[in-house]
């Protein structure tokens, strides 16, 4: 148990559906992250929040919309997704957002396996 | 941008042997490099961090080396066990975030 939980663990949705992924961390961390993991590809950073403020948007399509109401919770709202969006979506947290001179270990949740039909 | 390559997609070794996984990167040398373990259906779990001025780091049966001249890190698991079977990811610190390799799936055969 890493202290980061994600719900749901599995999700199947049609291209016209709207759904949300939820992440909660119980570690008292200030930074939270969304990653996408597809087969045979490295983890792709999607969004970063530090102290509830979005600090990174890695050119993610607008059909993915993050929300961070407080430092412990992070949501990813999904709307009109495409089949190529099917992947494992991982949430992570760290004490603070790392820098090149001060790395931060990230703690990951178990992920949400998303299938878009 | 940084490109990270992990030597092979999959590696099979016999129980009791030493597993050696490779992480190569291009472009700039990061100040820090991390290794994570990922089991099927789970998120990555942090294992070790090594700084650019450290040549070697150990933790129990794990050893990591960092050669900034070769732009390479090696990850060793000595006396490997079937429970060590997992995917191992290397990650480099970028401007403000971590950049991950694609991982090497290690299988330790009893």
PDB file of C-alpha atoms in Angstrom:
ATOM      1  CA  UNK A   1       0.000   0.000   0.000  1.00  0.00           C
ATOM      2  CA  UNK A   2       1.643   3.221  -1.190  1.00  0.00           C
ATOM      3  CA  UNK A   3      -0.797   5.670   0.373  1.00  0.00           C
ATOM      4  CA  UNK A   4      -2.232   6.632  -3.016  1.00  0.00           C
ATOM      5  CA  UNK A   5      -5.611   5.231  -4.010  1.00  0.00           C
ATOM      6  CA  UNK A   6      -7.365   5.386  -7.368  1.00  0.00           C
ATOM      7  CA  UNK A   7     -10.943   4.653  -8.360  1.00  0.00           C
ATOM      8  CA  UNK A   8     -12.265   3.011 -10.350  1.00  0.00           C
ATOM      9  CA  UNK A   9      -9.655   0.329 -11.013  1.00  0.00           C
ATOM     10  CA  UNK A  10     -11.244  -0.574 -14.332  1.00  0.00           C
ATOM     11  CA  UNK A  11     -13.431   1.487 -16.644  1.00  0.00           C
ATOM     12  CA  UNK A  12     -15.053   0.774 -19.986  1.00  0.00           C
ATOM     13  CA  UNK A  13     -16.633   3.698 -21.747  1.00  0.00           C
ATOM     14  CA  UNK A  14     -18.015   4.625 -25.111  1.00  0.00           C
ATOM     15  CA  UNK A  15     -16.683   7.521 -27.114  1.00  0.00           C
ATOM     16  CA  UNK A  16     -19.652   9.720 -26.233  1.00  0.00           C
ATOM     17  CA  UNK A  17     -19.571   9.056 -22.488  1.00  0.00           C
ATOM     18  CA  UNK A  18     -18.367  11.362 -19.749  1.00  0.00           C
ATOM     19  CA  UNK A  19     -16.555   9.787 -16.826  1.00  0.00           C
ATOM     20  CA  UNK A  20     -14.130  10.815 -14.102  1.00  0.00           C
ATOM     21  CA  UNK A  21     -11.116   9.169 -12.541  1.00  0.00           C
ATOM     22  CA  UNK A  22     -10.371   9.873  -8.895  1.00  0.00           C
ATOM     23  CA  UNK A  23      -7.094   9.866  -7.016  1.00  0.00           C
ATOM     24  CA  UNK A  24      -6.540  10.408  -3.306  1.00  0.00           C
ATOM     25  CA  UNK A  25      -3.271  10.511  -1.407  1.00  0.00           C
ATOM     26  CA  UNK A  26      -2.902  10.079   2.346  1.00  0.00           C
ATOM     27  CA  UNK A  27       0.748  11.081   2.544  1.00  0.00           C
ATOM     28  CA  UNK A  28       0.472  14.809   3.152  1.00  0.00           C
ATOM     29  CA  UNK A  29       2.167  15.544  -0.152  1.00  0.00           C
ATOM     30  CA  UNK A  30       1.902  18.818  -2.033  1.00  0.00           C
ATOM     31  CA  UNK A  31       2.391  17.655  -5.622  1.00  0.00           C
ATOM     32  CA  UNK A  32       0.172  15.307  -7.618  1.00  0.00           C
ATOM     33  CA  UNK A  33       0.559  13.912 -11.120  1.00  0.00           C
ATOM     34  CA  UNK A  34      -1.403  12.168 -13.850  1.00  0.00           C
ATOM     35  CA  UNK A  35       0.432   9.758 -16.164  1.00  0.00           C
ATOM     36  CA  UNK A  36      -0.706   7.667 -19.107  1.00  0.00           C
ATOM     37  CA  UNK A  37       0.898   4.266 -19.603  1.00  0.00           C
ATOM     38  CA  UNK A  38       0.403   2.473 -22.915  1.00  0.00           C
ATOM     39  CA  UNK A  39       1.895  -0.839 -23.943  1.00  0.00           C
ATOM     40  CA  UNK A  40       5.558  -0.635 -24.950  1.00  0.00           C
ATOM     41  CA  UNK A  41       5.698   3.108 -24.365  1.00  0.00           C
ATOM     42  CA  UNK A  42       7.228   5.021 -21.467  1.00  0.00           C
ATOM     43  CA  UNK A  43       5.038   6.655 -18.889  1.00  0.00           C
ATOM     44  CA  UNK A  44       3.721   9.872 -20.379  1.00  0.00           C
ATOM     45  CA  UNK A  45       3.355  12.748 -17.978  1.00  0.00           C
ATOM     46  CA  UNK A  46       0.011  14.465 -18.524  1.00  0.00           C
ATOM     47  CA  UNK A  47      -0.540  16.992 -15.748  1.00  0.00           C
ATOM     48  CA  UNK A  48       1.192  18.202 -12.606  1.00  0.00           C
ATOM     49  CA  UNK A  49      -0.340  20.072  -9.701  1.00  0.00           C
ATOM     50  CA  UNK A  50       1.731  21.665  -6.965  1.00  0.00           C
ATOM     51  CA  UNK A  51      -0.113  23.168  -3.997  1.00  0.00           C
ATOM     52  CA  UNK A  52      -3.376  22.778  -5.969  1.00  0.00           C
ATOM     53  CA  UNK A  53      -2.070  24.852  -8.870  1.00  0.00           C
ATOM     54  CA  UNK A  54      -1.507  23.276 -12.267  1.00  0.00           C
ATOM     55  CA  UNK A  55       2.145  23.621 -13.166  1.00  0.00           C
ATOM     56  CA  UNK A  56       2.416  21.299 -16.161  1.00  0.00           C
ATOM     57  CA  UNK A  57       0.124  20.444 -19.047  1.00  0.00           C
ATOM     58  CA  UNK A  58       2.087  18.229 -21.360  1.00  0.00           C
ATOM     59  CA  UNK A  59       0.149  19.100 -24.536  1.00  0.00           C
ATOM     60  CA  UNK A  60      -2.740  16.914 -23.486  1.00  0.00           C
ATOM     61  CA  UNK A  61      -5.913  17.036 -25.637  1.00  0.00           C
ATOM     62  CA  UNK A  62      -8.781  18.990 -24.142  1.00  0.00           C
ATOM     63  CA  UNK A  63     -10.909  15.854 -23.892  1.00  0.00           C
ATOM     64  CA  UNK A  64      -8.880  15.235 -20.714  1.00  0.00           C
ATOM     65  CA  UNK A  65      -9.646  17.784 -18.029  1.00  0.00           C
ATOM     66  CA  UNK A  66      -7.899  17.663 -14.635  1.00  0.00           C
ATOM     67  CA  UNK A  67      -9.204  19.054 -11.395  1.00  0.00           C
ATOM     68  CA  UNK A  68      -7.416  19.434  -8.082  1.00  0.00           C
ATOM     69  CA  UNK A  69      -9.768  20.721  -5.359  1.00  0.00           C
ATOM     70  CA  UNK A  70      -7.171  20.270  -2.602  1.00  0.00           C
ATOM     71  CA  UNK A  71      -3.713  18.798  -2.126  1.00  0.00           C
ATOM     72  CA  UNK A  72      -5.101  15.345  -1.317  1.00  0.00           C
ATOM     73  CA  UNK A  73      -7.466  14.850  -4.233  1.00  0.00           C
ATOM     74  CA  UNK A  74      -6.992  14.825  -7.976  1.00  0.00           C
ATOM     75  CA  UNK A  75      -9.539  14.098 -10.670  1.00  0.00           C
ATOM     76  CA  UNK A  76      -9.289  13.437 -14.382  1.00  0.00           C
ATOM     77  CA  UNK A  77     -12.502  14.189 -16.244  1.00  0.00           C
ATOM     78  CA  UNK A  78     -12.918  12.316 -19.503  1.00  0.00           C
ATOM     79  CA  UNK A  79     -15.152  13.410 -22.386  1.00  0.00           C
ATOM     80  CA  UNK A  80     -15.522  12.130 -25.959  1.00  0.00           C
ATOM     81  CA  UNK A  81     -12.450   9.945 -25.783  1.00  0.00           C
ATOM     82  CA  UNK A  82     -10.987   7.997 -28.684  1.00  0.00           C
ATOM     83  CA  UNK A  83     -10.063   4.288 -28.758  1.00  0.00           C
ATOM     84  CA  UNK A  84      -6.363   5.238 -28.756  1.00  0.00           C
ATOM     85  CA  UNK A  85      -6.913   6.747 -25.308  1.00  0.00           C
ATOM     86  CA  UNK A  86      -7.281   3.242 -23.911  1.00  0.00           C
ATOM     87  CA  UNK A  87      -4.429   2.809 -21.435  1.00  0.00           C
ATOM     88  CA  UNK A  88      -3.497   2.568 -17.782  1.00  0.00           C
ATOM     89  CA  UNK A  89      -3.879   5.945 -16.095  1.00  0.00           C
ATOM     90  CA  UNK A  90      -1.638   6.383 -13.099  1.00  0.00           C
ATOM     91  CA  UNK A  91      -1.799   8.977 -10.378  1.00  0.00           C
ATOM     92  CA  UNK A  92       1.264   9.816  -8.310  1.00  0.00           C
ATOM     93  CA  UNK A  93       2.203  12.206  -5.547  1.00  0.00           C
ATOM     94  CA  UNK A  94       5.416  13.591  -4.095  1.00  0.00           C
ATOM     95  CA  UNK A  95       6.265  15.804  -1.162  1.00  0.00           C
ATOM     96  CA  UNK A  96       6.838  18.722  -3.516  1.00  0.00           C
ATOM     97  CA  UNK A  97       7.302  19.022  -7.258  1.00  0.00           C
ATOM     98  CA  UNK A  98      10.862  18.026  -7.945  1.00  0.00           C
ATOM     99  CA  UNK A  99      13.416  20.095  -9.798  1.00  0.00           C
ATOM    100  CA  UNK A 100      16.535  19.099 -11.665  1.00  0.00           C
ATOM    101  CA  UNK A 101      18.526  20.061  -8.607  1.00  0.00           C
ATOM    102  CA  UNK A 102      16.225  18.504  -6.061  1.00  0.00           C
ATOM    103  CA  UNK A 103      14.542  15.288  -7.087  1.00  0.00           C
ATOM    104  CA  UNK A 104      11.391  14.004  -5.497  1.00  0.00           C
ATOM    105  CA  UNK A 105      10.465  10.361  -5.171  1.00  0.00           C
ATOM    106  CA  UNK A 106       7.009   9.757  -6.557  1.00  0.00           C
ATOM    107  CA  UNK A 107       4.461   7.445  -4.975  1.00  0.00           C
ATOM    108  CA  UNK A 108       2.070   5.860  -7.422  1.00  0.00           C
ATOM    109  CA  UNK A 109      -1.453   4.566  -7.113  1.00  0.00           C
ATOM    110  CA  UNK A 110      -2.497   1.237  -8.650  1.00  0.00           C
ATOM    111  CA  UNK A 111      -3.907   2.900 -11.742  1.00  0.00           C
ATOM    112  CA  UNK A 112      -7.191   2.848 -13.627  1.00  0.00           C
ATOM    113  CA  UNK A 113      -7.304   0.518 -16.626  1.00  0.00           C
ATOM    114  CA  UNK A 114      -9.396   2.396 -19.205  1.00  0.00           C
ATOM    115  CA  UNK A 115     -10.917   0.874 -22.309  1.00  0.00           C
ATOM    116  CA  UNK A 116     -12.612   3.149 -24.833  1.00  0.00           C
ATOM    117  CA  UNK A 117     -14.929   1.412 -27.258  1.00  0.00           C
TER     118      UNK A 117
ATOM    119  CA  UNK B   1      14.497  16.331 -25.188  1.00  0.00           C
ATOM    120  CA  UNK B   2      15.886  13.467 -23.189  1.00  0.00           C
ATOM    121  CA  UNK B   3      15.648  10.000 -24.723  1.00  0.00           C
ATOM    122  CA  UNK B   4      15.878   7.048 -22.365  1.00  0.00           C
ATOM    123  CA  UNK B   5      16.518   3.492 -23.530  1.00  0.00           C
ATOM    124  CA  UNK B   6      16.395   0.380 -21.417  1.00  0.00           C
ATOM    125  CA  UNK B   7      18.459  -2.327 -23.034  1.00  0.00           C
ATOM    126  CA  UNK B   8      15.878  -4.959 -23.587  1.00  0.00           C
ATOM    127  CA  UNK B   9      12.183  -5.308 -23.333  1.00  0.00           C
ATOM    128  CA  UNK B  10      12.463  -8.648 -21.544  1.00  0.00           C
ATOM    129  CA  UNK B  11      15.164 -10.516 -19.670  1.00  0.00           C
ATOM    130  CA  UNK B  12      15.011 -14.108 -18.383  1.00  0.00           C
ATOM    131  CA  UNK B  13      17.515 -15.419 -15.864  1.00  0.00           C
ATOM    132  CA  UNK B  14      17.913 -18.443 -13.653  1.00  0.00           C
ATOM    133  CA  UNK B  15      17.186 -18.166  -9.951  1.00  0.00           C
ATOM    134  CA  UNK B  16      20.307 -17.389  -7.945  1.00  0.00           C
ATOM    135  CA  UNK B  17      22.047 -15.549 -10.778  1.00  0.00           C
ATOM    136  CA  UNK B  18      22.694 -11.819 -10.968  1.00  0.00           C
ATOM    137  CA  UNK B  19      20.352  -9.834 -13.177  1.00  0.00           C
ATOM    138  CA  UNK B  20      21.805  -6.761 -14.869  1.00  0.00           C
ATOM    139  CA  UNK B  21      19.514  -4.179 -16.448  1.00  0.00           C
ATOM    140  CA  UNK B  22      20.758  -1.231 -18.483  1.00  0.00           C
ATOM    141  CA  UNK B  23      19.471   2.299 -18.814  1.00  0.00           C
ATOM    142  CA  UNK B  24      21.021   4.571 -21.419  1.00  0.00           C
ATOM    143  CA  UNK B  25      20.156   8.186 -22.025  1.00  0.00           C
ATOM    144  CA  UNK B  26      21.011  10.775 -24.616  1.00  0.00           C
ATOM    145  CA  UNK B  27      21.381  14.494 -24.311  1.00  0.00           C
ATOM    146  CA  UNK B  28      22.213  16.059 -20.979  1.00  0.00           C
ATOM    147  CA  UNK B  29      23.258  14.132 -17.906  1.00  0.00           C
ATOM    148  CA  UNK B  30      20.685  14.360 -15.127  1.00  0.00           C
ATOM    149  CA  UNK B  31      21.722  15.191 -11.620  1.00  0.00           C
ATOM    150  CA  UNK B  32      19.754  12.218 -10.331  1.00  0.00           C
ATOM    151  CA  UNK B  33      18.550   8.895 -11.603  1.00  0.00           C
ATOM    152  CA  UNK B  34      15.920   6.685 -10.010  1.00  0.00           C
ATOM    153  CA  UNK B  35      14.875   3.063 -10.425  1.00  0.00           C
ATOM    154  CA  UNK B  36      11.327   1.841  -9.909  1.00  0.00           C
ATOM    155  CA  UNK B  37       9.713  -1.581  -9.875  1.00  0.00           C
ATOM    156  CA  UNK B  38       6.295  -2.212 -11.424  1.00  0.00           C
ATOM    157  CA  UNK B  39       4.239  -5.364 -10.978  1.00  0.00           C
ATOM    158  CA  UNK B  40       1.352  -6.243 -13.314  1.00  0.00           C
ATOM    159  CA  UNK B  41      -1.747  -4.218 -12.544  1.00  0.00           C
ATOM    160  CA  UNK B  42       0.127  -2.001 -10.071  1.00  0.00           C
ATOM    161  CA  UNK B  43       1.799   1.376 -10.153  1.00  0.00           C
ATOM    162  CA  UNK B  44       5.587   1.764 -10.052  1.00  0.00           C
ATOM    163  CA  UNK B  45       7.290   1.569  -6.661  1.00  0.00           C
ATOM    164  CA  UNK B  46      10.474   3.505  -5.886  1.00  0.00           C
ATOM    165  CA  UNK B  47      13.593   1.423  -5.256  1.00  0.00           C
ATOM    166  CA  UNK B  48      16.761   3.513  -5.392  1.00  0.00           C
ATOM    167  CA  UNK B  49      18.045   6.973  -6.228  1.00  0.00           C
ATOM    168  CA  UNK B  50      21.605   7.734  -7.263  1.00  0.00           C
ATOM    169  CA  UNK B  51      23.219  11.129  -7.643  1.00  0.00           C
ATOM    170  CA  UNK B  52      25.561  12.082 -10.475  1.00  0.00           C
ATOM    171  CA  UNK B  53      28.518  12.301  -8.118  1.00  0.00           C
ATOM    172  CA  UNK B  54      27.849   8.803  -6.769  1.00  0.00           C
ATOM    173  CA  UNK B  55      29.350   5.940  -8.724  1.00  0.00           C
ATOM    174  CA  UNK B  56      27.448   3.222  -6.925  1.00  0.00           C
ATOM    175  CA  UNK B  57      24.527   2.759  -4.542  1.00  0.00           C
ATOM    176  CA  UNK B  58      23.453  -0.394  -2.740  1.00  0.00           C
ATOM    177  CA  UNK B  59      20.342  -1.555  -0.954  1.00  0.00           C
ATOM    178  CA  UNK B  60      20.213  -5.150   0.229  1.00  0.00           C
ATOM    179  CA  UNK B  61      20.502  -7.272  -2.954  1.00  0.00           C
ATOM    180  CA  UNK B  62      20.202  -4.261  -5.254  1.00  0.00           C
ATOM    181  CA  UNK B  63      23.071  -2.260  -6.698  1.00  0.00           C
ATOM    182  CA  UNK B  64      22.908   0.723  -9.024  1.00  0.00           C
ATOM    183  CA  UNK B  65      25.797   2.353 -10.874  1.00  0.00           C
ATOM    184  CA  UNK B  66      25.790   5.683 -12.674  1.00  0.00           C
ATOM    185  CA  UNK B  67      28.359   6.528 -15.347  1.00  0.00           C
ATOM    186  CA  UNK B  68      27.869  10.047 -16.663  1.00  0.00           C
ATOM    187  CA  UNK B  69      30.640   9.573 -19.226  1.00  0.00           C
ATOM    188  CA  UNK B  70      28.898   6.606 -20.811  1.00  0.00           C
ATOM    189  CA  UNK B  71      25.470   8.148 -20.053  1.00  0.00           C
ATOM    190  CA  UNK B  72      24.436   4.872 -18.561  1.00  0.00           C
ATOM    191  CA  UNK B  73      23.091   3.348 -15.383  1.00  0.00           C
ATOM    192  CA  UNK B  74      23.252  -0.340 -14.527  1.00  0.00           C
ATOM    193  CA  UNK B  75      20.836  -1.981 -12.113  1.00  0.00           C
ATOM    194  CA  UNK B  76      21.897  -5.279 -10.567  1.00  0.00           C
ATOM    195  CA  UNK B  77      19.900  -7.783  -8.550  1.00  0.00           C
ATOM    196  CA  UNK B  78      22.159 -10.368  -6.934  1.00  0.00           C
ATOM    197  CA  UNK B  79      20.995 -13.835  -5.861  1.00  0.00           C
ATOM    198  CA  UNK B  80      17.820 -13.295  -7.854  1.00  0.00           C
ATOM    199  CA  UNK B  81      14.563 -14.886  -6.734  1.00  0.00           C
ATOM    200  CA  UNK B  82      11.299 -15.591  -8.574  1.00  0.00           C
ATOM    201  CA  UNK B  83       9.733 -12.827  -6.445  1.00  0.00           C
ATOM    202  CA  UNK B  84      12.039 -10.358  -8.207  1.00  0.00           C
ATOM    203  CA  UNK B  85      10.105 -10.945 -11.442  1.00  0.00           C
ATOM    204  CA  UNK B  86       8.639  -7.576 -12.451  1.00  0.00           C
ATOM    205  CA  UNK B  87       9.188  -4.673 -14.822  1.00  0.00           C
ATOM    206  CA  UNK B  88      11.957  -2.295 -13.793  1.00  0.00           C
ATOM    207  CA  UNK B  89      11.881   1.335 -14.885  1.00  0.00           C
ATOM    208  CA  UNK B  90      14.625   3.908 -14.811  1.00  0.00           C
ATOM    209  CA  UNK B  91      13.693   7.542 -14.446  1.00  0.00           C
ATOM    210  CA  UNK B  92      15.722  10.705 -14.917  1.00  0.00           C
ATOM    211  CA  UNK B  93      15.058  14.088 -13.456  1.00  0.00           C
ATOM    212  CA  UNK B  94      14.234  16.633 -16.116  1.00  0.00           C
ATOM    213  CA  UNK B  95      13.530  20.312 -15.722  1.00  0.00           C
ATOM    214  CA  UNK B  96      10.900  19.823 -13.076  1.00  0.00           C
ATOM    215  CA  UNK B  97       9.732  16.276 -13.494  1.00  0.00           C
ATOM    216  CA  UNK B  98      10.734  12.673 -13.958  1.00  0.00           C
ATOM    217  CA  UNK B  99      11.154  11.089 -17.375  1.00  0.00           C
ATOM    218  CA  UNK B 100      10.753   7.334 -17.525  1.00  0.00           C
ATOM    219  CA  UNK B 101      12.166   4.626 -19.761  1.00  0.00           C
ATOM    220  CA  UNK B 102       9.961   1.931 -21.268  1.00  0.00           C
ATOM    221  CA  UNK B 103      11.127  -0.616 -18.714  1.00  0.00           C
ATOM    222  CA  UNK B 104      12.654  -4.081 -18.774  1.00  0.00           C
ATOM    223  CA  UNK B 105      10.458  -7.031 -17.854  1.00  0.00           C
ATOM    224  CA  UNK B 106      12.548  -9.396 -15.733  1.00  0.00           C
ATOM    225  CA  UNK B 107      11.554 -13.026 -15.260  1.00  0.00           C
ATOM    226  CA  UNK B 108      13.488 -15.131 -12.753  1.00  0.00           C
ATOM    227  CA  UNK B 109      13.081 -18.802 -13.558  1.00  0.00           C
ATOM    228  CA  UNK B 110      13.048 -21.230 -10.593  1.00  0.00           C
TER     229      UNK B 110
END
